Amino acid sequence: MTGFLQKAYFSLIGLFLSLPIIVVAGVSVNEKQDLAFPPKGFSLGWYGEIFANVEWRNALFASITLAALSAAVALLIALPLAWFLWRRHAPWANIFQLLGVAPFTLPPVITALGLLTFWATTGFYGQPATAVISHAIFFVTLPLVTLSLGFSSIDRSLVEAAATMGADDRTIFRTVVLPLILPYLVSGYAFAFVLSLNEYIVAYMTIGFTMETLPIKIFNALRYGYTPTMASVTVLFVAIAATIFGLVARFGDLPKLLGAMSSKD
Amino acid sequence: MRREAPQKLTDYGPLFFPAGMLIVFFVVPFATMIAVSFFRRDPSGFYTPDFVFDNYARFLSLFFGKVLGFSLFLAVTVAICCVVLAVPFTYLLSRAKRRTQVLWLVALLSILSLSEVIIGFAWSTLFSRTAGITNLLVMLGVMDQPVALNPSFGAVLTAMTYQALPYTVLVLYPALVRLDPTLTEAARTLGASPIKSFFTVVVPALRNTIVATLIMVFIFALGSYLLPQILGRPQHWTLSVLITDQAIYQSNMPFAAAMAVFLVLVTLGLVALTVIAGRKGEAA
């Protein structure tokens, strides 16, 4: 009875979550340039269009570059900070942890507007680098949280043993700490990368008029009517996110990263 | 290894870059935004430095009062829908096999990370006349003709619930997965049905978690700015939409900043409530 109810409820939620994606996937394989569901004919042409059309290709390239760079900068901010908080006893430094989590907690329009006023006031508005930094600040929360989790799971006696053997901080970090937190480092990067790829408002407010990322391109295209290319881009993005999180789950401990305490069943 | 207090200046070394970045690119922009909210709008350019309360005064009009009221109402409704759907789901998920859990977590993360633009596009397709869900209903013989279901309040609500549901599950997940299973086992041994033990044991034990989750989802939903634009009519626009509109299309940065500062105050008040709810939860 419980098993049946559980399956029924899971299926219902699953249907709700997958229905839009199913319909969009159906639309993306339409043969002609119209949005029809069930699809009329079958063609993968609209997937080719993402790469063949120079505008879509540029937007895809801009999105991936922005996501890759900003996730890297986010990691550069989060790693030393998380390490310092783990290694040193300095309660006041927790304020930076709080600052790192704040942009992600507030409604995104606030961070976006703050950055827009800042870039406009300092005269850098519209330059691609501003988007990289803006995204890095906006998503620094993700590597910060995964890395804090990673550091807290390190057995301090291992580090102590290395110190007793005469290793200095730098050596300990390279030979003991880094290998242990590597999965958390990678997943922090992955989270920041995927979310940055999909982010709209921060990118729009910082570089929206000089450069188009894919979400901006889709939104701008929505005004002129719908094309199956938008559907194929959507499916592509769902696939990218699922693949990356699937890999994180395959090589890391996803339930633990998301807050489950034990790593055993 | 004990955590030692930093002694030499070089001990602070690792902190320099992160602290610098966060101060320059988060604290300073935030302060700039607050300052700008008191500036005067300059029709020829962006704004001129000043110290006026006009922007806040303008916000206190009937029109913006209505928008704020609608934004809060929409966010509350989304939060309630999400929590009602997510609590039983997350509870079942936290008791499921690890493999099942991982699969669902991957799916939920993938949807959570989807751009609002993409979610908006997907639902507007689903609600459209040509490619929408009503075509399926026609095929099944339930309906005579396909119809368009958006723009409408229902469309906005559905899409926002869709967007916030994975977030809700992931916020609830840690608390539910750590919930002591012996609690429900005890109830079951005493003869309670699974559903009864869920409502009499699990839900009361999680009361504070549920309150905190409601508030967090509320804040999350308050941040939605594209779905009301794509799927709703202008009367369904939220404060976030108006902020963007003022900043980008009306070039009225001071007014946009004033609204944003106001939104921050509302959000911070709610975060404080969450913390208080969490404290009570620990004490209980």
Coordinates of C-alpha atoms in Angstrom, one line a residue:
Chain A
M1 CA 0.0 0.0 0.0
T2 CA 2.7 2.5 1.1
G3 CA 4.8 1.3 -1.8
F4 CA 2.0 1.9 -4.3
L5 CA 1.2 5.4 -2.8
Q6 CA 4.9 6.3 -2.9
K7 CA 5.2 5.2 -6.5
A8 CA 2.1 7.1 -7.5
Y9 CA 3.2 10.3 -5.8
F10 CA 6.7 10.0 -7.3
S11 CA 5.2 9.5 -10.8
L12 CA 2.9 12.5 -10.3
I13 CA 5.8 14.8 -9.3
G14 CA 8.0 13.3 -12.0
L15 CA 5.3 14.0 -14.6
F16 CA 4.9 17.6 -13.4
L17 CA 8.7 18.1 -13.6
S18 CA 9.2 16.4 -16.9
L19 CA 6.1 17.5 -18.9
P20 CA 7.5 20.9 -20.0
I21 CA 10.7 19.2 -21.1
I22 CA 8.9 16.5 -23.0
V23 CA 6.8 19.0 -24.9
V24 CA 9.8 21.2 -25.6
A25 CA 11.7 18.1 -26.8
G26 CA 8.8 17.2 -29.0
V27 CA 8.7 20.7 -30.5
S28 CA 12.4 20.7 -31.1
V29 CA 12.2 17.8 -33.6
N30 CA 9.5 19.3 -35.8
E31 CA 10.3 19.2 -39.5
K32 CA 8.9 22.6 -40.4
Q33 CA 9.5 25.9 -38.7
D34 CA 6.5 25.9 -36.4
L35 CA 5.9 25.0 -32.9
A36 CA 3.6 22.0 -33.0
F37 CA 3.0 19.2 -30.5
P38 CA 2.7 16.3 -31.1
P39 CA 5.6 17.0 -33.6
K40 CA 4.9 17.0 -37.3
G41 CA 7.6 15.0 -39.0
F42 CA 11.0 14.4 -37.5
S43 CA 14.2 16.4 -38.0
L44 CA 17.2 17.2 -36.0
G45 CA 17.8 20.2 -38.1
W46 CA 17.1 22.7 -35.3
Y47 CA 19.9 21.2 -33.2
G48 CA 22.2 21.8 -36.2
E49 CA 20.9 25.4 -36.3
I50 CA 22.4 26.1 -32.9
F51 CA 25.9 25.6 -34.4
A52 CA 25.1 26.6 -38.0
N53 CA 23.5 30.0 -37.2
V54 CA 26.2 32.5 -36.3
E55 CA 24.1 34.3 -33.8
W56 CA 23.1 31.2 -31.8
R57 CA 26.7 29.9 -32.1
N58 CA 28.1 33.1 -30.7
A59 CA 25.6 33.1 -27.9
L60 CA 26.5 29.6 -27.0
F61 CA 30.2 30.4 -27.1
A62 CA 29.7 33.5 -25.0
S63 CA 27.7 31.6 -22.4
I64 CA 30.2 28.8 -22.1
T65 CA 33.2 31.1 -21.9
L66 CA 31.4 33.3 -19.3
A67 CA 30.4 30.2 -17.2
A68 CA 33.9 28.6 -17.4
L69 CA 35.7 31.8 -16.4
S70 CA 33.3 33.0 -13.7
A71 CA 33.2 29.6 -12.1
A72 CA 37.0 29.6 -12.0
V73 CA 37.1 33.1 -10.4
A74 CA 34.4 31.9 -7.9
L75 CA 36.6 29.0 -7.0
L76 CA 39.7 31.3 -6.6
I77 CA 37.7 33.4 -4.1
A78 CA 36.1 30.4 -2.2
L79 CA 39.1 28.1 -1.9
P80 CA 41.5 30.4 0.2
L81 CA 38.5 31.7 2.2
A82 CA 37.2 28.2 3.1
W83 CA 40.8 27.1 3.8
F84 CA 41.5 30.0 6.1
L85 CA 38.2 29.5 8.0
W86 CA 39.1 25.8 8.5
R87 CA 42.7 26.3 9.4
R88 CA 42.6 29.4 11.6
H89 CA 40.6 30.3 14.6
A90 CA 39.3 33.8 13.7
P91 CA 35.6 34.2 14.4
W92 CA 35.5 37.7 12.9
A93 CA 36.5 36.2 9.6
N94 CA 33.1 34.5 9.4
I95 CA 31.8 37.8 8.2
F96 CA 33.3 36.9 4.8
Q97 CA 31.5 33.6 4.8
L98 CA 28.3 35.6 5.3
L99 CA 29.3 38.0 2.5
G100 CA 29.9 35.1 0.2
V101 CA 26.5 33.6 0.9
A102 CA 24.5 36.9 0.8
P103 CA 24.4 37.5 -3.0
F104 CA 22.8 34.1 -3.5
T105 CA 20.3 34.5 -0.7
L106 CA 18.9 37.9 -1.8
P107 CA 16.5 38.1 -4.7
P108 CA 18.9 38.2 -7.8
V109 CA 17.6 41.5 -9.1
I110 CA 19.2 43.2 -6.1
T111 CA 22.7 41.9 -6.7
A112 CA 22.2 42.6 -10.4
L113 CA 21.1 46.2 -9.8
G114 CA 23.9 46.7 -7.2
L115 CA 26.5 45.6 -9.8
L116 CA 24.9 47.6 -12.5
T117 CA 25.1 50.8 -10.5
F118 CA 28.7 50.0 -9.5
W119 CA 29.8 49.3 -13.1
A120 CA 28.0 52.3 -14.4
T121 CA 29.5 54.6 -11.7
T122 CA 33.0 53.3 -12.2
G123 CA 32.7 53.5 -16.0
F124 CA 33.3 49.8 -16.8
Y125 CA 29.7 49.2 -17.8
G126 CA 29.3 46.9 -20.8
Q127 CA 32.7 45.3 -20.8
P128 CA 32.7 41.5 -20.9
A129 CA 35.1 41.3 -17.8
T130 CA 32.4 42.9 -15.7
A131 CA 30.1 39.9 -16.4
V132 CA 32.8 37.4 -15.4
I133 CA 33.4 39.2 -12.1
S134 CA 29.6 39.7 -11.5
H135 CA 28.8 36.1 -12.1
A136 CA 31.8 35.0 -9.9
I137 CA 30.5 37.1 -7.0
F138 CA 26.9 36.0 -7.6
F139 CA 27.8 32.3 -7.5
V140 CA 30.7 32.2 -5.1
T141 CA 28.2 30.7 -2.6
L142 CA 28.2 27.4 -4.3
P143 CA 32.0 26.5 -4.1
L144 CA 32.1 28.1 -0.7
V145 CA 29.4 25.8 0.6
T146 CA 30.8 22.6 -1.0
L147 CA 34.4 23.5 0.1
S148 CA 33.3 24.3 3.7
L149 CA 31.7 20.9 3.7
G150 CA 34.8 19.3 2.3
F151 CA 37.1 20.9 4.8
S152 CA 34.9 19.9 7.7
S153 CA 35.0 16.3 6.6
I154 CA 38.8 16.2 6.8
D155 CA 40.1 14.2 9.8
R156 CA 42.4 16.7 11.5
S157 CA 44.6 14.0 12.9
L158 CA 45.8 13.3 9.3
V159 CA 47.0 16.9 9.1
E160 CA 48.5 16.6 12.6
A161 CA 50.5 13.5 11.5
A162 CA 51.8 15.3 8.5
A163 CA 52.8 18.3 10.7
T164 CA 54.6 16.0 13.2
M165 CA 56.6 14.6 10.3
G166 CA 57.8 18.1 9.6
A167 CA 55.6 19.2 6.7
D168 CA 54.8 22.9 6.5
D169 CA 51.4 24.4 5.7
R170 CA 52.1 24.5 2.0
T171 CA 53.2 20.9 1.8
I172 CA 50.3 19.7 3.9
F173 CA 47.9 21.6 1.7
R174 CA 49.4 20.1 -1.5
T175 CA 49.8 16.5 -0.3
V176 CA 47.1 15.9 2.2
V177 CA 44.3 18.6 2.1
L178 CA 44.1 19.1 -1.7
P179 CA 43.5 15.4 -2.6
L180 CA 40.9 15.1 0.1
I181 CA 38.9 18.2 -1.0
L182 CA 39.3 17.7 -4.7
P183 CA 35.8 16.1 -5.2
Y184 CA 34.3 19.1 -3.4
L185 CA 36.4 21.5 -5.5
V186 CA 35.2 19.9 -8.7
S187 CA 31.5 19.8 -7.6
G188 CA 31.7 23.4 -6.5
Y189 CA 33.0 24.4 -9.9
A190 CA 30.4 22.3 -11.6
F191 CA 27.5 23.9 -9.6
A192 CA 28.8 27.4 -10.3
F193 CA 29.4 26.5 -14.0
V194 CA 25.9 25.1 -14.7
L195 CA 24.1 27.9 -12.8
S196 CA 26.2 30.6 -14.5
L197 CA 25.4 29.0 -17.9
N198 CA 21.7 29.5 -17.2
E199 CA 21.8 32.9 -15.4
Y200 CA 19.9 35.7 -17.0
I201 CA 19.5 38.9 -15.0
V202 CA 23.0 39.5 -13.8
A203 CA 24.4 39.0 -17.3
Y204 CA 21.6 41.1 -18.8
M205 CA 22.2 44.0 -16.4
T206 CA 26.0 44.0 -16.8
I207 CA 26.6 43.1 -20.5
G208 CA 23.2 42.6 -22.0
F209 CA 23.6 45.4 -24.5
T210 CA 27.1 44.5 -25.7
M211 CA 27.0 40.7 -25.7
E212 CA 24.3 38.1 -25.8
T213 CA 24.5 34.9 -23.7
L214 CA 22.1 32.1 -24.6
P215 CA 19.5 33.0 -22.0
I216 CA 19.6 36.6 -23.1
K217 CA 19.4 35.5 -26.8
I218 CA 16.4 33.3 -26.0
F219 CA 14.6 36.0 -24.2
N220 CA 15.3 38.5 -27.0
A221 CA 14.1 36.0 -29.6
L222 CA 10.9 35.4 -27.6
R223 CA 9.7 38.8 -28.6
Y224 CA 9.8 38.1 -32.3
G225 CA 8.0 34.8 -32.0
Y226 CA 9.0 31.3 -31.2
T227 CA 11.2 29.1 -33.2
P228 CA 12.1 25.4 -32.8
T229 CA 15.8 26.5 -32.3
M230 CA 14.8 27.8 -28.9
A231 CA 13.4 24.4 -28.1
S232 CA 16.5 22.6 -29.2
V233 CA 18.7 25.0 -27.1
T234 CA 16.4 24.3 -24.1
V235 CA 16.9 20.5 -24.6
L236 CA 20.6 21.0 -25.0
F237 CA 20.8 23.0 -21.7
V238 CA 18.8 20.4 -19.8
A239 CA 21.1 17.7 -21.2
I240 CA 24.2 19.7 -20.2
A241 CA 22.9 20.2 -16.6
A242 CA 21.9 16.6 -16.2
T243 CA 25.2 15.3 -17.6
I244 CA 27.3 17.5 -15.3
F245 CA 25.2 16.7 -12.1
G246 CA 25.2 13.1 -13.2
L247 CA 29.0 13.1 -13.3
V248 CA 29.1 14.8 -9.9
A249 CA 26.9 12.1 -8.5
R250 CA 29.0 9.4 -10.2
F251 CA 32.3 10.6 -8.8
G252 CA 31.2 12.4 -5.7
D253 CA 28.7 11.9 -2.9
L254 CA 25.7 13.9 -4.0
P255 CA 23.4 13.2 -1.0
K256 CA 26.2 14.2 1.3
L257 CA 26.9 17.4 -0.7
L258 CA 23.2 18.3 -0.4
G259 CA 23.2 17.8 3.3
A260 CA 22.7 14.1 4.2
M261 CA 25.0 13.3 7.1
S262 CA 26.3 9.8 6.5
S263 CA 27.6 8.6 3.2
K264 CA 26.3 5.1 3.7
D265 CA 22.9 3.7 2.8
Chain B
M1 CA 45.6 19.8 14.5
R2 CA 44.2 22.7 16.4
R3 CA 42.9 25.8 14.7
E4 CA 45.3 28.5 15.7
A5 CA 44.6 32.2 15.8
P6 CA 46.5 34.0 13.1
Q7 CA 49.8 35.5 14.5
K8 CA 51.8 36.9 11.7
L9 CA 50.6 39.2 8.9
T10 CA 51.4 36.4 6.4
D11 CA 48.9 34.1 8.2
Y12 CA 46.2 36.4 6.9
G13 CA 47.5 35.9 3.3
P14 CA 44.9 33.5 2.1
L15 CA 42.2 36.0 3.2
F16 CA 43.4 38.9 1.1
F17 CA 42.1 38.0 -2.3
P18 CA 38.6 36.6 -1.2
A19 CA 38.1 39.5 1.2
G20 CA 39.2 42.1 -1.3
M21 CA 36.9 40.7 -4.1
L22 CA 33.9 40.4 -1.8
I23 CA 34.4 43.9 -0.4
V24 CA 35.1 45.6 -3.8
F25 CA 32.5 43.8 -5.8
F26 CA 29.7 43.1 -3.3
V27 CA 29.9 45.5 -0.4
V28 CA 30.8 48.5 -2.5
P29 CA 28.2 47.9 -5.2
F30 CA 25.6 47.4 -2.4
A31 CA 26.6 50.6 -0.8
T32 CA 26.6 52.4 -4.1
M33 CA 23.1 51.2 -4.7
I34 CA 21.9 52.5 -1.4
A35 CA 23.6 55.9 -2.1
V36 CA 22.0 56.1 -5.5
S37 CA 18.6 55.5 -4.0
F38 CA 18.9 58.9 -2.5
F39 CA 20.2 60.6 -5.7
R40 CA 18.2 62.7 -8.0
R41 CA 17.4 61.4 -11.5
D42 CA 19.1 63.3 -14.3
P43 CA 16.9 63.1 -17.4
S44 CA 20.0 63.7 -19.7
G45 CA 22.2 61.0 -18.1
F46 CA 22.0 58.6 -15.2
Y47 CA 21.7 60.6 -12.0
T48 CA 23.2 63.4 -10.0
P49 CA 24.4 63.0 -6.5
D50 CA 22.0 64.5 -4.0
F51 CA 20.2 63.5 -0.8
V52 CA 16.4 63.3 -1.4
F53 CA 13.7 61.0 -0.3
D54 CA 11.6 61.5 -3.5
N55 CA 12.4 58.0 -4.7
Y56 CA 11.1 56.4 -1.6
A57 CA 8.1 58.8 -1.4
R58 CA 7.1 57.8 -5.0
F59 CA 7.2 54.2 -4.0
L60 CA 4.5 54.8 -1.4
S61 CA 1.9 55.4 -4.1
L62 CA -1.2 53.3 -4.7
F63 CA 0.2 51.8 -7.9
F64 CA 3.4 50.5 -6.3
G65 CA 1.5 49.5 -3.2
K66 CA -0.6 47.2 -5.4
V67 CA 2.4 45.8 -7.1
L68 CA 4.1 45.1 -3.8
G69 CA 0.9 43.5 -2.5
F70 CA 0.6 41.3 -5.5
S71 CA 4.3 40.3 -5.3
L72 CA 3.9 39.2 -1.7
F73 CA 0.6 37.4 -2.4
L74 CA 2.1 35.5 -5.4
A75 CA 5.3 34.6 -3.4
V76 CA 3.2 33.3 -0.5
T77 CA 1.0 31.3 -2.7
V78 CA 3.9 29.7 -4.5
A79 CA 5.6 29.0 -1.2
I80 CA 2.5 27.2 0.2
C81 CA 2.0 25.2 -3.0
C82 CA 5.6 24.1 -3.0
V83 CA 5.8 23.1 0.6
V84 CA 2.5 21.2 0.5
L85 CA 3.8 19.2 -2.6
A86 CA 7.4 18.9 -1.3
V87 CA 7.1 17.8 2.3
P88 CA 5.5 14.4 1.6
F89 CA 7.7 14.0 -1.5
T90 CA 11.0 14.8 0.3
Y91 CA 10.0 12.5 3.2
L92 CA 9.4 9.6 0.8
L93 CA 12.6 10.4 -1.1
S94 CA 14.7 10.5 2.1
R95 CA 13.4 7.0 2.9
A96 CA 14.0 5.7 -0.6
K97 CA 17.0 3.6 -1.8
R98 CA 20.2 5.5 -2.2
R99 CA 20.2 5.0 -6.0
T100 CA 16.7 6.4 -6.3
Q101 CA 17.7 9.3 -4.2
V102 CA 20.7 10.1 -6.4
L103 CA 18.6 9.9 -9.6
W104 CA 16.0 12.3 -8.2
L105 CA 18.7 14.7 -6.8
V106 CA 20.3 14.9 -10.3
A107 CA 16.9 15.6 -11.9
L108 CA 16.0 18.2 -9.3
L109 CA 19.3 20.0 -9.6
S110 CA 19.1 20.0 -13.4
I111 CA 15.7 21.7 -13.2
L112 CA 16.7 24.0 -10.4
S113 CA 19.6 25.2 -12.5
L114 CA 17.5 25.9 -15.6
S115 CA 17.2 29.5 -16.6
E116 CA 14.0 31.3 -15.9
V117 CA 13.9 32.1 -19.6
I118 CA 14.0 28.5 -20.5
I119 CA 11.3 27.6 -17.9
G120 CA 9.2 30.4 -19.2
F121 CA 9.6 29.3 -22.7
A122 CA 8.9 25.7 -21.9
W123 CA 5.7 26.5 -20.0
S124 CA 4.5 29.0 -22.6
T125 CA 4.9 26.2 -25.2
L126 CA 3.0 23.9 -22.9
F127 CA 0.2 26.4 -22.5
S128 CA 0.1 27.5 -26.1
R129 CA -2.7 26.6 -28.5
T130 CA -0.5 25.1 -31.2
A131 CA 1.8 23.0 -29.2
G132 CA 0.3 22.9 -25.8
I133 CA -1.1 20.4 -23.3
T134 CA -4.7 21.0 -24.7
N135 CA -3.6 19.2 -27.9
L136 CA -3.0 16.1 -25.7
L137 CA -6.4 16.5 -24.2
V138 CA -8.0 16.8 -27.6
M139 CA -6.2 13.6 -28.7
L140 CA -7.6 11.9 -25.6
G141 CA -11.1 13.2 -26.5
V142 CA -11.4 15.2 -23.3
M143 CA -11.6 18.5 -25.2
D144 CA -13.0 19.6 -28.5
Q145 CA -10.5 22.2 -29.5
P146 CA -7.0 23.2 -28.3
V147 CA -7.0 26.5 -26.4
A148 CA -4.3 28.9 -25.1
L149 CA -3.9 28.8 -21.3
N150 CA -1.7 31.8 -21.0
P151 CA -1.3 34.7 -20.3
S152 CA -3.0 34.1 -17.0
F153 CA -2.5 34.0 -13.3
G154 CA -2.7 30.2 -13.3
A155 CA 0.1 30.0 -15.8
V156 CA 2.4 32.3 -13.7
L157 CA 1.6 30.3 -10.6
T158 CA 2.2 26.9 -12.2
A159 CA 5.5 27.9 -13.7
M160 CA 6.7 29.6 -10.5
T161 CA 5.8 26.5 -8.5
Y162 CA 7.7 24.4 -11.1
Q163 CA 10.7 26.7 -10.7
A164 CA 10.6 26.7 -6.9
L165 CA 9.7 23.0 -6.3
P166 CA 13.2 21.6 -6.7
Y167 CA 14.6 24.3 -4.5
T168 CA 12.0 23.4 -1.8
V169 CA 12.9 19.8 -1.9
L170 CA 16.6 20.5 -1.7
V171 CA 16.0 22.8 1.3
L172 CA 13.9 20.2 3.1
Y173 CA 16.2 17.3 2.2
P174 CA 18.9 17.7 4.8
A175 CA 16.4 18.0 7.7
L176 CA 14.3 15.0 6.5
V177 CA 17.2 12.8 5.7
R178 CA 18.6 13.3 9.2
L179 CA 15.2 12.7 10.8
D180 CA 15.5 9.8 13.3
P181 CA 13.7 6.9 11.6
T182 CA 13.0 5.3 15.0
L183 CA 10.4 8.0 15.6
T184 CA 8.1 6.7 12.8
E185 CA 9.0 3.1 13.6
A186 CA 7.7 3.7 17.1
A187 CA 4.5 5.1 15.9
R188 CA 4.1 2.2 13.4
T189 CA 4.7 -0.3 16.2
L190 CA 2.0 1.3 18.2
G191 CA -0.4 0.8 15.3
A192 CA -0.4 4.1 13.4
S193 CA -0.9 3.8 9.7
P194 CA 2.0 5.3 7.5
I195 CA -0.1 8.3 6.6
K196 CA -1.2 8.8 10.2
S197 CA 2.3 8.5 11.5
F198 CA 3.5 11.0 8.8
F199 CA 1.0 13.6 10.0
T200 CA 1.2 13.0 13.7
V201 CA 5.0 12.3 14.0
V202 CA 6.9 13.7 11.0
V203 CA 5.1 16.9 10.4
P204 CA 5.0 18.1 14.1
A205 CA 8.7 17.1 14.5
L206 CA 9.5 19.3 11.5
R207 CA 7.3 22.2 12.3
N208 CA 10.1 24.7 12.6
T209 CA 11.9 23.3 9.5
I210 CA 8.7 23.7 7.5
V211 CA 8.2 27.3 8.7
A212 CA 11.8 28.1 7.8
T213 CA 11.4 26.4 4.4
L214 CA 8.2 28.4 3.7
I215 CA 10.1 31.6 4.3
M216 CA 13.1 30.6 2.2
V217 CA 10.8 29.6 -0.7
F218 CA 9.0 32.8 -0.3
I219 CA 12.2 34.8 -0.8
F220 CA 13.1 32.6 -3.7
A221 CA 9.8 33.2 -5.4
L222 CA 10.0 36.9 -4.6
G223 CA 13.1 37.0 -6.9
S224 CA 11.2 35.7 -9.9
Y225 CA 11.1 38.4 -12.6
L226 CA 10.8 36.7 -16.0
L227 CA 8.0 34.2 -15.5
P228 CA 5.4 36.9 -14.7
Q229 CA 6.5 38.8 -17.8
I230 CA 6.5 35.8 -20.1
L231 CA 3.3 34.1 -18.8
G232 CA 1.3 36.8 -17.2
R233 CA -0.5 40.1 -18.0
P234 CA 0.9 43.4 -16.9
Q235 CA -1.2 43.2 -13.7
H236 CA 0.7 40.1 -12.8
W237 CA 4.1 41.8 -12.8
T238 CA 6.1 41.7 -9.6
L239 CA 8.4 44.2 -7.9
S240 CA 11.4 42.5 -9.5
V241 CA 10.0 43.2 -12.9
L242 CA 9.4 46.8 -12.1
I243 CA 12.9 47.3 -10.7
T244 CA 14.4 45.9 -13.9
D245 CA 12.0 48.0 -16.0
Q246 CA 12.9 51.2 -14.1
A247 CA 16.6 50.5 -14.3
I248 CA 16.9 49.4 -17.9
Y249 CA 14.0 50.9 -19.9
Q250 CA 13.1 54.0 -17.9
S251 CA 16.8 54.7 -17.0
N252 CA 15.6 55.8 -13.6
M253 CA 18.3 54.3 -11.5
P254 CA 17.6 56.2 -8.3
F255 CA 14.0 54.9 -8.3
A256 CA 15.0 51.3 -9.1
A257 CA 17.6 51.5 -6.4
A258 CA 15.1 52.7 -3.8
M259 CA 12.8 49.8 -4.7
A260 CA 15.7 47.4 -4.5
V261 CA 16.7 48.7 -1.1
F262 CA 13.1 48.2 0.0
L263 CA 13.1 44.7 -1.3
V264 CA 16.3 44.0 0.7
L265 CA 14.7 45.2 3.9
V266 CA 11.7 42.9 3.3
T267 CA 14.0 40.0 2.6
L268 CA 16.3 40.7 5.6
G269 CA 13.3 40.9 7.9
L270 CA 12.2 37.4 6.6
V271 CA 15.7 36.0 7.0
A272 CA 15.7 37.2 10.6
L273 CA 12.4 35.3 11.0
T274 CA 13.9 32.2 9.6
V275 CA 16.8 32.4 12.0
I276 CA 14.4 32.8 14.9
A277 CA 12.4 29.9 13.7
G278 CA 15.6 27.9 13.4
R279 CA 16.7 28.8 17.0
K280 CA 13.4 27.7 18.4
G281 CA 13.8 24.5 16.5
E282 CA 17.1 23.8 18.1
A283 CA 15.7 24.6 21.6
A284 CA 12.7 22.4 21.1

